[in-house]
CSV table of C-alpha atoms in Angstrom, one decimal:
chain,number,residue,atom,x,y,z
A,1,MET,CA,-12.5,146.5,67.0
A,2,PRO,CA,-15.6,145.3,65.2
A,3,LYS,CA,-15.1,143.6,61.8
A,4,THR,CA,-16.4,145.1,58.6
A,5,PRO,CA,-18.9,142.7,56.8
A,6,ASN,CA,-17.7,141.4,53.5
A,7,THR,CA,-20.4,142.7,51.3
A,8,ARG,CA,-18.7,141.8,48.1
A,9,LEU,CA,-18.6,138.1,49.1
A,10,TRP,CA,-22.3,138.4,50.1
A,11,ALA,CA,-23.1,139.8,46.6
A,12,LEU,CA,-21.2,137.0,44.9
A,13,LEU,CA,-23.0,134.4,46.9
A,14,GLU,CA,-26.4,135.9,45.9
A,15,GLU,CA,-25.3,136.0,42.3
A,16,ALA,CA,-24.3,132.4,42.5
A,17,ASP,CA,-27.6,131.5,44.2
A,18,TRP,CA,-25.6,129.6,46.9
A,19,SER,CA,-26.2,129.3,50.6
A,20,GLY,CA,-23.3,129.2,53.0
A,21,ALA,CA,-23.6,125.5,53.3
A,22,GLN,CA,-23.5,125.1,49.5
A,23,LEU,CA,-20.4,127.2,49.2
A,24,ALA,CA,-18.7,125.2,52.0
A,25,ALA,CA,-19.6,121.9,50.1
A,26,ALA,CA,-18.1,123.3,46.9
A,27,LEU,CA,-14.9,124.3,48.7
A,28,ARG,CA,-14.5,120.8,50.2
A,29,HIS,CA,-15.1,119.2,46.8
A,30,LEU,CA,-12.5,121.5,45.1
A,31,ALA,CA,-10.0,120.8,47.9
A,32,SER,CA,-10.5,117.0,47.4
A,33,GLU,CA,-9.7,117.5,43.7
A,34,HIS,CA,-6.3,118.7,44.8
A,35,GLY,CA,-5.7,116.0,47.3
A,36,GLN,CA,-6.5,118.2,50.3
A,37,GLN,CA,-8.9,117.8,53.2
A,38,LEU,CA,-10.7,121.0,54.1
A,39,ALA,CA,-12.6,121.4,57.4
A,40,CYS,CA,-15.2,123.9,56.2
A,41,ASP,CA,-18.9,124.3,57.1
A,42,ARG,CA,-21.7,126.9,57.1
A,43,SER,CA,-20.5,128.5,60.3
A,44,MET,CA,-17.1,129.2,58.8
A,45,VAL,CA,-18.6,130.8,55.8
A,46,SER,CA,-20.6,133.0,58.1
A,47,ARG,CA,-17.5,134.2,59.8
A,48,TRP,CA,-16.0,135.1,56.4
A,49,LEU,CA,-19.1,137.1,55.5
A,50,SER,CA,-18.9,138.9,58.8
A,51,GLY,CA,-15.4,140.1,58.0
A,52,THR,CA,-13.0,137.4,59.1
A,53,THR,CA,-10.2,136.8,56.5
A,54,PRO,CA,-9.9,133.1,55.6
A,55,ARG,CA,-6.5,131.5,55.9
A,56,PRO,CA,-4.6,129.9,53.0
A,57,PRO,CA,-5.4,127.8,51.0
A,58,VAL,CA,-9.0,128.9,51.3
A,59,PRO,CA,-8.7,132.2,49.4
A,60,ALA,CA,-7.4,130.4,46.2
A,61,LEU,CA,-10.1,127.8,46.6
A,62,LEU,CA,-12.8,130.4,47.1
A,63,LEU,CA,-11.9,132.3,44.0
A,64,GLU,CA,-11.9,129.2,41.8
A,65,VAL,CA,-15.2,127.8,43.0
A,66,LEU,CA,-16.8,131.2,42.4
A,67,THR,CA,-15.2,131.5,39.0
A,68,ARG,CA,-16.6,128.1,38.1
A,69,ARG,CA,-20.1,128.8,39.4
A,70,LEU,CA,-20.4,132.2,37.8
A,71,GLN,CA,-18.5,131.2,34.6
A,72,ARG,CA,-16.3,134.3,34.7
A,73,PRO,CA,-13.0,135.2,36.4
A,74,VAL,CA,-13.4,136.3,40.0
A,75,GLY,CA,-10.5,138.1,41.5
A,76,ALA,CA,-9.5,138.6,45.1
A,77,VAL,CA,-10.8,142.2,45.2
A,78,ASP,CA,-14.1,141.1,43.6
A,79,ALA,CA,-14.5,138.7,46.6
A,80,GLY,CA,-13.5,141.2,49.2
A,81,LEU,CA,-10.2,139.5,49.8
A,82,SER,CA,-7.9,142.4,48.8
A,83,ARG,CA,-5.1,141.1,51.0
A,84,ALA,CA,-5.0,137.8,49.1
A,85,PRO,CA,-3.3,137.5,45.8
A,86,SER,CA,-5.8,137.1,42.9
A,87,LYS,CA,-3.5,134.7,41.2
A,88,VAL,CA,-0.1,133.1,41.9
A,89,PHE,CA,1.1,133.3,38.3
A,90,ASP,CA,-0.6,135.0,35.4
A,91,LEU,CA,-2.8,132.6,33.3
A,92,SER,CA,-4.0,135.3,31.0
A,93,TRP,CA,-3.4,134.8,27.2
A,94,GLU,CA,-1.8,138.3,27.1
A,95,ALA,CA,1.0,137.4,29.4
A,96,ASP,CA,4.6,137.0,28.0
A,97,PRO,CA,5.2,133.2,27.8
A,98,LEU,CA,8.9,133.5,28.0
A,99,ARG,CA,8.8,135.5,31.2
A,100,ARG,CA,6.2,133.2,32.7
A,101,LEU,CA,8.3,130.1,31.8
A,102,PHE,CA,11.3,131.7,33.5
A,103,GLN,CA,9.2,132.5,36.6
A,104,LEU,CA,7.6,129.1,36.8
A,105,THR,CA,10.8,127.1,36.4
A,106,SER,CA,12.6,129.4,38.9
A,107,ALA,CA,9.9,128.9,41.5
A,108,ASP,CA,9.7,125.2,40.7
A,109,LEU,CA,13.4,124.8,41.5
A,110,ASP,CA,13.5,127.0,44.6
A,111,PRO,CA,12.4,125.2,47.8
A,112,GLY,CA,11.6,128.5,49.4
A,113,ARG,CA,9.2,129.5,46.6
A,114,ARG,CA,7.8,126.2,45.6
A,115,HIS,CA,4.9,126.6,48.0
A,116,LEU,CA,3.6,129.4,45.7
A,117,LEU,CA,3.0,126.8,43.0
A,118,GLY,CA,1.1,124.6,45.5
A,119,ALA,CA,-1.1,127.5,46.4
A,120,GLY,CA,-2.5,127.7,42.9
A,121,MET,CA,-5.7,126.0,41.8
A,122,TYR,CA,-6.6,124.2,38.5
A,123,SER,CA,-8.6,126.9,36.6
A,124,LEU,CA,-11.5,126.0,34.4
A,125,ALA,CA,-11.6,129.6,33.1
A,126,ALA,CA,-8.1,129.2,31.7
A,127,LEU,CA,-9.3,126.4,29.4
A,128,ALA,CA,-11.0,129.0,27.2
A,129,VAL,CA,-8.3,129.6,24.5
A,130,PRO,CA,-9.2,132.7,22.5
A,131,ALA,CA,-11.0,131.8,19.3
A,132,THR,CA,-8.7,134.0,17.2
A,133,TRP,CA,-5.6,132.3,18.4
A,134,LYS,CA,-3.7,130.3,15.8
A,135,PRO,CA,0.0,129.8,15.0
A,136,ARG,CA,1.6,132.9,13.5
A,137,GLU,CA,3.1,132.9,10.1
A,138,GLN,CA,6.1,134.8,11.4
A,139,PRO,CA,7.6,134.5,14.9
A,140,PRO,CA,8.5,137.6,17.0
A,141,THR,CA,11.3,139.7,15.5
A,142,GLY,CA,13.5,139.6,18.5
A,143,PRO,CA,14.0,138.8,22.2
A,144,SER,CA,11.0,139.2,24.4
A,145,LEU,CA,10.8,142.6,26.1
A,146,GLY,CA,11.3,142.5,29.8
A,147,SER,CA,12.6,139.0,29.7
A,148,PRO,CA,14.8,137.8,32.5
A,149,ARG,CA,18.1,137.6,30.6
A,150,THR,CA,19.5,139.2,27.5
A,151,THR,CA,22.7,137.2,26.9
A,152,GLY,CA,23.5,133.8,25.4
A,153,ARG,CA,24.0,132.3,22.0
A,154,ALA,CA,21.9,130.0,20.0
A,155,GLY,CA,22.2,128.3,16.6
A,156,GLN,CA,21.2,125.2,14.7
A,157,ALA,CA,23.2,123.1,17.2
A,158,GLU,CA,21.1,124.4,20.1
A,159,ALA,CA,17.9,123.8,18.2
A,160,GLY,CA,19.0,120.2,17.5
A,161,GLN,CA,20.0,119.8,21.1
A,162,MET,CA,16.5,120.7,22.3
A,163,GLN,CA,15.0,118.0,20.1
A,164,THR,CA,17.5,115.4,21.5
A,165,MET,CA,16.8,116.5,25.1
A,166,ALA,CA,13.0,116.1,24.6
A,167,ARG,CA,13.6,112.5,23.5
A,168,VAL,CA,15.9,111.9,26.4
A,169,PHE,CA,13.6,113.3,29.0
A,170,ALA,CA,10.6,111.5,27.6
A,171,GLU,CA,12.4,108.2,27.6
A,172,SER,CA,13.6,108.7,31.2
A,173,ALA,CA,10.1,109.5,32.4
A,174,GLU,CA,8.8,106.4,30.7
A,175,ALA,CA,11.4,104.2,32.3
A,176,HIS,CA,11.5,105.8,35.8
A,177,GLY,CA,8.4,107.9,36.2
A,178,PRO,CA,7.9,111.6,35.9
A,179,GLY,CA,8.8,112.5,39.5
A,180,HIS,CA,12.4,111.6,38.9
A,181,VAL,CA,12.8,113.6,35.7
A,182,ARG,CA,10.7,116.8,36.0
A,183,THR,CA,13.2,118.7,38.1
A,184,ALA,CA,16.0,118.2,35.6
A,185,LEU,CA,13.7,119.2,32.8
A,186,ALA,CA,12.6,122.4,34.7
A,187,ALA,CA,16.3,123.3,35.2
A,188,TYR,CA,17.1,122.8,31.5
A,189,LEU,CA,14.2,125.0,30.5
A,190,GLY,CA,14.9,127.7,33.0
A,191,HIS,CA,18.7,127.8,32.7
A,192,ASP,CA,19.4,127.0,29.1
A,193,VAL,CA,16.3,127.2,26.9
A,194,THR,CA,15.2,130.6,28.1
A,195,GLY,CA,18.7,131.9,27.3
A,196,TYR,CA,18.5,130.4,23.8
A,197,LEU,CA,15.2,132.1,23.2
A,198,GLN,CA,16.7,135.6,23.8
A,199,ALA,CA,19.7,135.2,21.6
A,200,SER,CA,19.9,137.0,18.3
A,201,ALA,CA,18.8,134.7,15.5
A,202,THR,CA,17.3,134.6,12.1
A,203,ALA,CA,13.5,134.3,11.7
A,204,ASP,CA,13.7,130.6,10.8
A,205,LEU,CA,16.0,129.8,13.7
A,206,ARG,CA,13.7,131.7,16.1
A,207,ARG,CA,10.8,129.6,14.9
A,208,HIS,CA,12.7,126.3,15.5
A,209,LEU,CA,13.9,127.5,19.0
A,210,ARG,CA,10.4,128.5,20.1
A,211,SER,CA,9.0,125.3,18.7
A,212,GLY,CA,11.5,123.2,20.7
A,213,ALA,CA,10.7,125.2,23.8
A,214,ALA,CA,7.0,124.6,23.3
A,215,GLN,CA,7.5,120.9,23.0
A,216,LEU,CA,9.7,120.7,26.1
A,217,THR,CA,7.1,122.8,28.0
A,218,VAL,CA,4.3,120.4,27.0
A,219,LEU,CA,6.5,117.6,28.2
A,220,LEU,CA,7.1,119.2,31.5
A,221,GLY,CA,3.5,120.0,32.1
A,222,THR,CA,2.5,116.4,31.4
A,223,MET,CA,5.1,115.2,33.8
A,224,CYS,CA,3.6,117.5,36.5
A,225,ALA,CA,0.2,116.1,35.7
A,226,GLY,CA,1.5,112.6,36.1
A,227,ASP,CA,3.0,113.6,39.4
A,228,GLY,CA,-0.2,115.1,40.7
A,229,ALA,CA,0.7,118.8,40.4
A,230,ASP,CA,-2.3,119.6,38.3
A,231,ALA,CA,-2.3,123.4,38.7
A,232,LEU,CA,1.4,123.6,37.8
A,233,ALA,CA,0.8,121.3,34.8
A,234,GLN,CA,-1.9,123.7,33.6
A,235,HIS,CA,0.5,126.6,33.8
A,236,TYR,CA,3.1,124.8,31.7
A,237,HIS,CA,0.6,123.6,29.1
A,238,HIS,CA,-0.9,127.1,28.9
A,239,THR,CA,2.6,128.5,28.3
A,240,ALA,CA,3.3,125.8,25.7
A,241,VAL,CA,0.3,126.9,23.7
A,242,GLN,CA,1.5,130.4,23.6
A,243,LEU,CA,5.0,129.4,22.5
A,244,ALA,CA,3.6,127.2,19.8
A,245,VAL,CA,1.6,130.2,18.5
A,246,GLU,CA,4.6,132.4,18.4
A,247,ALA,CA,6.6,129.7,16.7
A,248,GLY,CA,4.0,129.2,14.0
A,249,ASP,CA,4.1,125.5,14.9
A,250,THR,CA,0.6,124.1,14.1
A,251,ALA,CA,1.5,120.5,15.0
A,252,THR,CA,2.7,121.4,18.5
A,253,PHE,CA,-0.2,123.8,18.9
A,254,ALA,CA,-2.6,120.9,18.2
A,255,ILE,CA,-0.8,118.6,20.6
A,256,ALA,CA,-0.7,121.2,23.4
A,257,LEU,CA,-4.5,121.8,23.0
A,258,ARG,CA,-5.2,118.1,22.9
A,259,THR,CA,-3.1,117.5,26.0
A,260,MET,CA,-4.9,120.3,27.9
A,261,SER,CA,-8.2,118.8,27.0
A,262,ALA,CA,-7.1,115.3,28.0
A,263,HIS,CA,-5.8,116.6,31.4
A,264,ALA,CA,-9.2,118.4,32.0
A,265,HIS,CA,-11.0,115.2,31.2
A,266,ASP,CA,-8.8,113.2,33.5
A,267,LEU,CA,-9.8,115.6,36.4
A,268,GLY,CA,-13.5,115.1,35.6
A,269,HIS,CA,-14.1,118.4,33.9
A,270,HIS,CA,-16.3,117.5,30.9
A,271,THR,CA,-17.0,121.1,30.2
A,272,PRO,CA,-17.8,122.8,26.9
A,273,ALA,CA,-14.4,124.6,27.1
A,274,ALA,CA,-12.6,121.2,27.4
A,275,LEU,CA,-14.5,119.8,24.5
A,276,ASN,CA,-13.8,122.9,22.5
A,277,LEU,CA,-10.1,122.4,23.1
A,278,ALA,CA,-10.3,118.8,21.7
A,279,GLU,CA,-12.1,119.9,18.6
A,280,ARG,CA,-9.8,122.8,18.0
A,281,ALA,CA,-6.9,120.4,18.3
A,282,ALA,CA,-8.5,118.1,15.7
A,283,ASP,CA,-9.0,121.1,13.4
A,284,ALA,CA,-5.5,122.4,13.8
A,285,SER,CA,-4.0,119.0,13.0
A,286,CYS,CA,-5.6,118.9,9.6
A,287,HIS,CA,-2.4,120.2,8.0
A,288,ALA,CA,0.0,118.4,10.3
A,289,ALA,CA,1.7,115.1,9.8
A,290,PRO,CA,-0.7,112.0,9.9
A,291,VAL,CA,0.8,110.8,13.2
A,292,VAL,CA,-0.2,114.1,14.9
A,293,ALA,CA,-3.6,114.1,13.3
A,294,ALA,CA,-4.2,110.5,14.5
A,295,TYR,CA,-3.4,111.6,18.0
A,296,ALA,CA,-5.6,114.8,17.9
A,297,GLN,CA,-8.9,113.3,16.6
A,298,ALA,CA,-11.7,113.8,19.2
A,299,HIS,CA,-15.3,114.8,19.2
A,300,HIS,CA,-18.3,115.1,21.6
A,301,ASN,CA,-21.1,113.0,20.1
A,302,ARG,CA,-21.3,109.3,19.4
A,303,HIS,CA,-21.4,109.3,15.6
A,304,ALA,CA,-18.6,112.0,15.3
A,305,THR,CA,-16.5,110.1,17.8
A,306,LEU,CA,-16.7,106.8,16.0
A,307,THR,CA,-16.0,108.6,12.7
A,308,ALA,CA,-13.0,110.4,14.3
A,309,LEU,CA,-11.7,107.1,15.7
A,310,ALA,CA,-11.9,105.4,12.3
A,311,ALA,CA,-10.1,108.5,10.8
A,312,SER,CA,-7.4,108.2,13.5
A,313,GLU,CA,-6.7,104.6,12.6
A,314,ARG,CA,-6.5,105.4,8.9
A,315,LEU,CA,-4.1,108.2,9.5
A,316,TYR,CA,-2.0,106.0,11.7
A,317,GLU,CA,-1.6,103.5,8.9
A,318,GLN,CA,-0.4,106.3,6.6
A,319,ALA,CA,2.1,107.8,9.2
A,320,SER,CA,5.8,107.6,8.8
A,321,THR,CA,7.2,108.1,12.3
A,322,PHE,CA,10.6,108.9,13.8
A,323,PRO,CA,11.9,108.4,17.3
A,324,GLY,CA,10.8,111.2,19.7
A,325,PRO,CA,7.8,112.1,21.9
A,326,PHE,CA,6.3,114.4,19.2
A,327,THR,CA,7.0,112.3,16.1
A,328,HIS,CA,6.2,108.7,17.3
A,329,TYR,CA,2.9,107.3,18.2
A,330,PRO,CA,3.2,103.6,19.4
A,331,ALA,CA,0.6,101.1,18.2
A,332,GLY,CA,-0.1,100.3,21.9
A,333,ALA,CA,-1.1,104.0,22.4
A,334,LEU,CA,-3.5,103.9,19.5
A,335,HIS,CA,-5.3,100.9,21.0
A,336,TYR,CA,-5.3,102.6,24.3
A,337,GLN,CA,-7.0,105.7,22.8
A,338,ARG,CA,-9.5,103.3,21.1
A,339,ALA,CA,-10.2,101.7,24.5
A,340,GLN,CA,-10.9,105.1,26.1
A,341,THR,CA,-13.2,106.1,23.3
A,342,LEU,CA,-15.2,102.9,23.5
A,343,ALA,CA,-15.4,103.0,27.3
A,344,THR,CA,-16.8,106.5,27.1
A,345,LEU,CA,-19.4,105.3,24.6
A,346,GLY,CA,-20.4,102.5,27.0
A,347,ASP,CA,-18.8,99.6,25.1
A,348,GLN,CA,-17.1,97.9,28.0
A,349,ALA,CA,-16.3,94.7,26.1
A,350,GLY,CA,-14.8,96.6,23.2
A,351,ALA,CA,-12.7,98.7,25.6
A,352,THR,CA,-11.5,95.6,27.4
A,353,GLY,CA,-10.4,94.0,24.1
A,354,ALA,CA,-8.6,97.2,23.0
A,355,LEU,CA,-6.7,97.5,26.3
A,356,THR,CA,-5.7,93.8,26.0
A,357,ALA,CA,-4.4,94.5,22.5
A,358,SER,CA,-2.6,97.6,23.8
A,359,LEU,CA,-0.8,95.6,26.5
A,360,ARG,CA,0.2,92.9,23.9
A,361,LEU,CA,1.9,95.6,21.7
A,362,ARG,CA,3.8,97.3,24.5
A,363,THR,CA,7.6,97.1,24.2
A,364,PRO,CA,9.9,96.4,27.2
A,365,ALA,CA,10.9,100.1,27.1
A,366,GLU,CA,7.2,101.2,27.7
A,367,ARG,CA,7.3,100.5,31.4
A,368,GLN,CA,5.1,103.3,32.7
A,369,ALA,CA,2.6,103.0,29.8
A,370,SER,CA,2.3,99.2,30.5
A,371,THR,CA,1.7,99.8,34.2
A,372,LEU,CA,-0.9,102.4,33.6
A,373,THR,CA,-2.6,100.4,30.9
A,374,ARG,CA,-2.9,97.4,33.3
A,375,ALA,CA,-4.4,99.7,35.9
A,376,ARG,CA,-6.9,101.0,33.3
A,377,LEU,CA,-7.8,97.4,32.3
A,378,ALA,CA,-8.4,96.5,35.9
A,379,GLU,CA,-10.7,99.5,36.3
A,380,THR,CA,-12.6,98.7,33.2
A,381,LEU,CA,-13.1,95.1,34.3
A,382,LEU,CA,-14.3,96.2,37.7
A,383,THR,CA,-16.6,99.0,36.5
A,384,PRO,CA,-20.3,98.1,36.0
A,385,THR,CA,-21.7,98.8,32.6
A,386,THR,CA,-23.3,102.3,32.5
A,387,ALA,CA,-25.1,104.4,30.0
A,388,PRO,CA,-22.7,106.2,27.7
A,389,GLU,CA,-22.0,109.9,28.3
A,390,CYS,CA,-21.0,112.6,25.9
A,391,CYS,CA,-17.6,112.0,24.4
A,392,PRO,CA,-14.8,114.4,25.3
A,393,ALA,CA,-11.2,113.7,24.5
A,394,PRO,CA,-10.1,110.3,25.8
A,395,ASP,CA,-8.3,110.8,29.1
A,396,SER,CA,-4.6,110.5,29.7
A,397,SER,CA,-2.4,108.6,31.9
A,398,GLY,CA,0.4,111.0,32.9
A,399,HIS,CA,2.5,110.5,29.8
A,400,PRO,CA,4.2,112.9,27.4
A,401,PRO,CA,2.3,113.9,24.2
A,402,LEU,CA,2.3,111.2,21.5
A,403,THR,CA,4.2,108.3,23.1
A,404,LEU,CA,3.0,108.7,26.7
A,405,ARG,CA,0.1,111.1,27.0
A,406,THR,CA,-2.2,108.5,25.5
A,407,PRO,CA,-0.3,105.5,26.9
């Protein structure tokens, strides 16, 4: 039977002012971002326009490139791909973070469903955190409606346990790499933490439990990013922001925003949304501990960036830190952040000196950070001097928030 032309995809191409060849080029570029090779050309696009349904992973790639080009969400139905899912997991800010955390960890641990996570694409649209979002003064009054389980107990011991586990997982990732740790952390979040979050508790305890869950989720997202699972990392970071908002945890909210911005910068997305995340993180950290504020400083022009860097160093000198991925910021990490800022500003000599200082200050326990810092130093030495670009958040190196995210 004759195929029905895909008039919706035609309309989107016209709105995007793209030819078939330009769409094919954008699809190949996006696939390469995710470590995939896509054989796609103008003739293939013509077949889709004539009514042929593209095979996975093309539908997910197609929706993301059109979303980026048109700067608005484009769903499967919008593109005439009604038989393709518009999204693997809900990245809207209205979604229930506890339910999504349960769904993500369940799929992450199930070999039969893990392919769903790989089918997702890193979304630039999801970087736009609503301007009205900020940590609540009061956490939700009870268990999340429609959540996966309604049993379990939680008290101060469980809240303390979550803080200890965050430190254990962060130290293990630093010593052995994120790929050996993230599955265990996903299991802990999916099997234990989601149960704690649904138990009856006082308002103060609910706040501590959600705060701990947000920190563990940031940590897991950062491990996924270090392992090359960028779309999954974004889902976890997105969920962590929501949990921090519900917990009224300004510090973790700032760290999660800053981590999302650094991840986007790492992937080469120097977009206004990524820059806005960095600036909102800096604003949110104003009332946080100095160590958090030192981590969150970031701006997008030369003068503001140098000012923020100086402020970060002053805040670091004032900080009283304690062991843990969200309360400790190593001196080597501060020098790494300085190097990234100077490199972005075009000061190659300054960046080289800062990276050398960072390596000198690394402790034997900072194995992954030392390795990645050496790699960055080699890149800096091999990179020809170029004109400075605008200054988004310094990029990351696959590390957890304060101790590893900026290694």
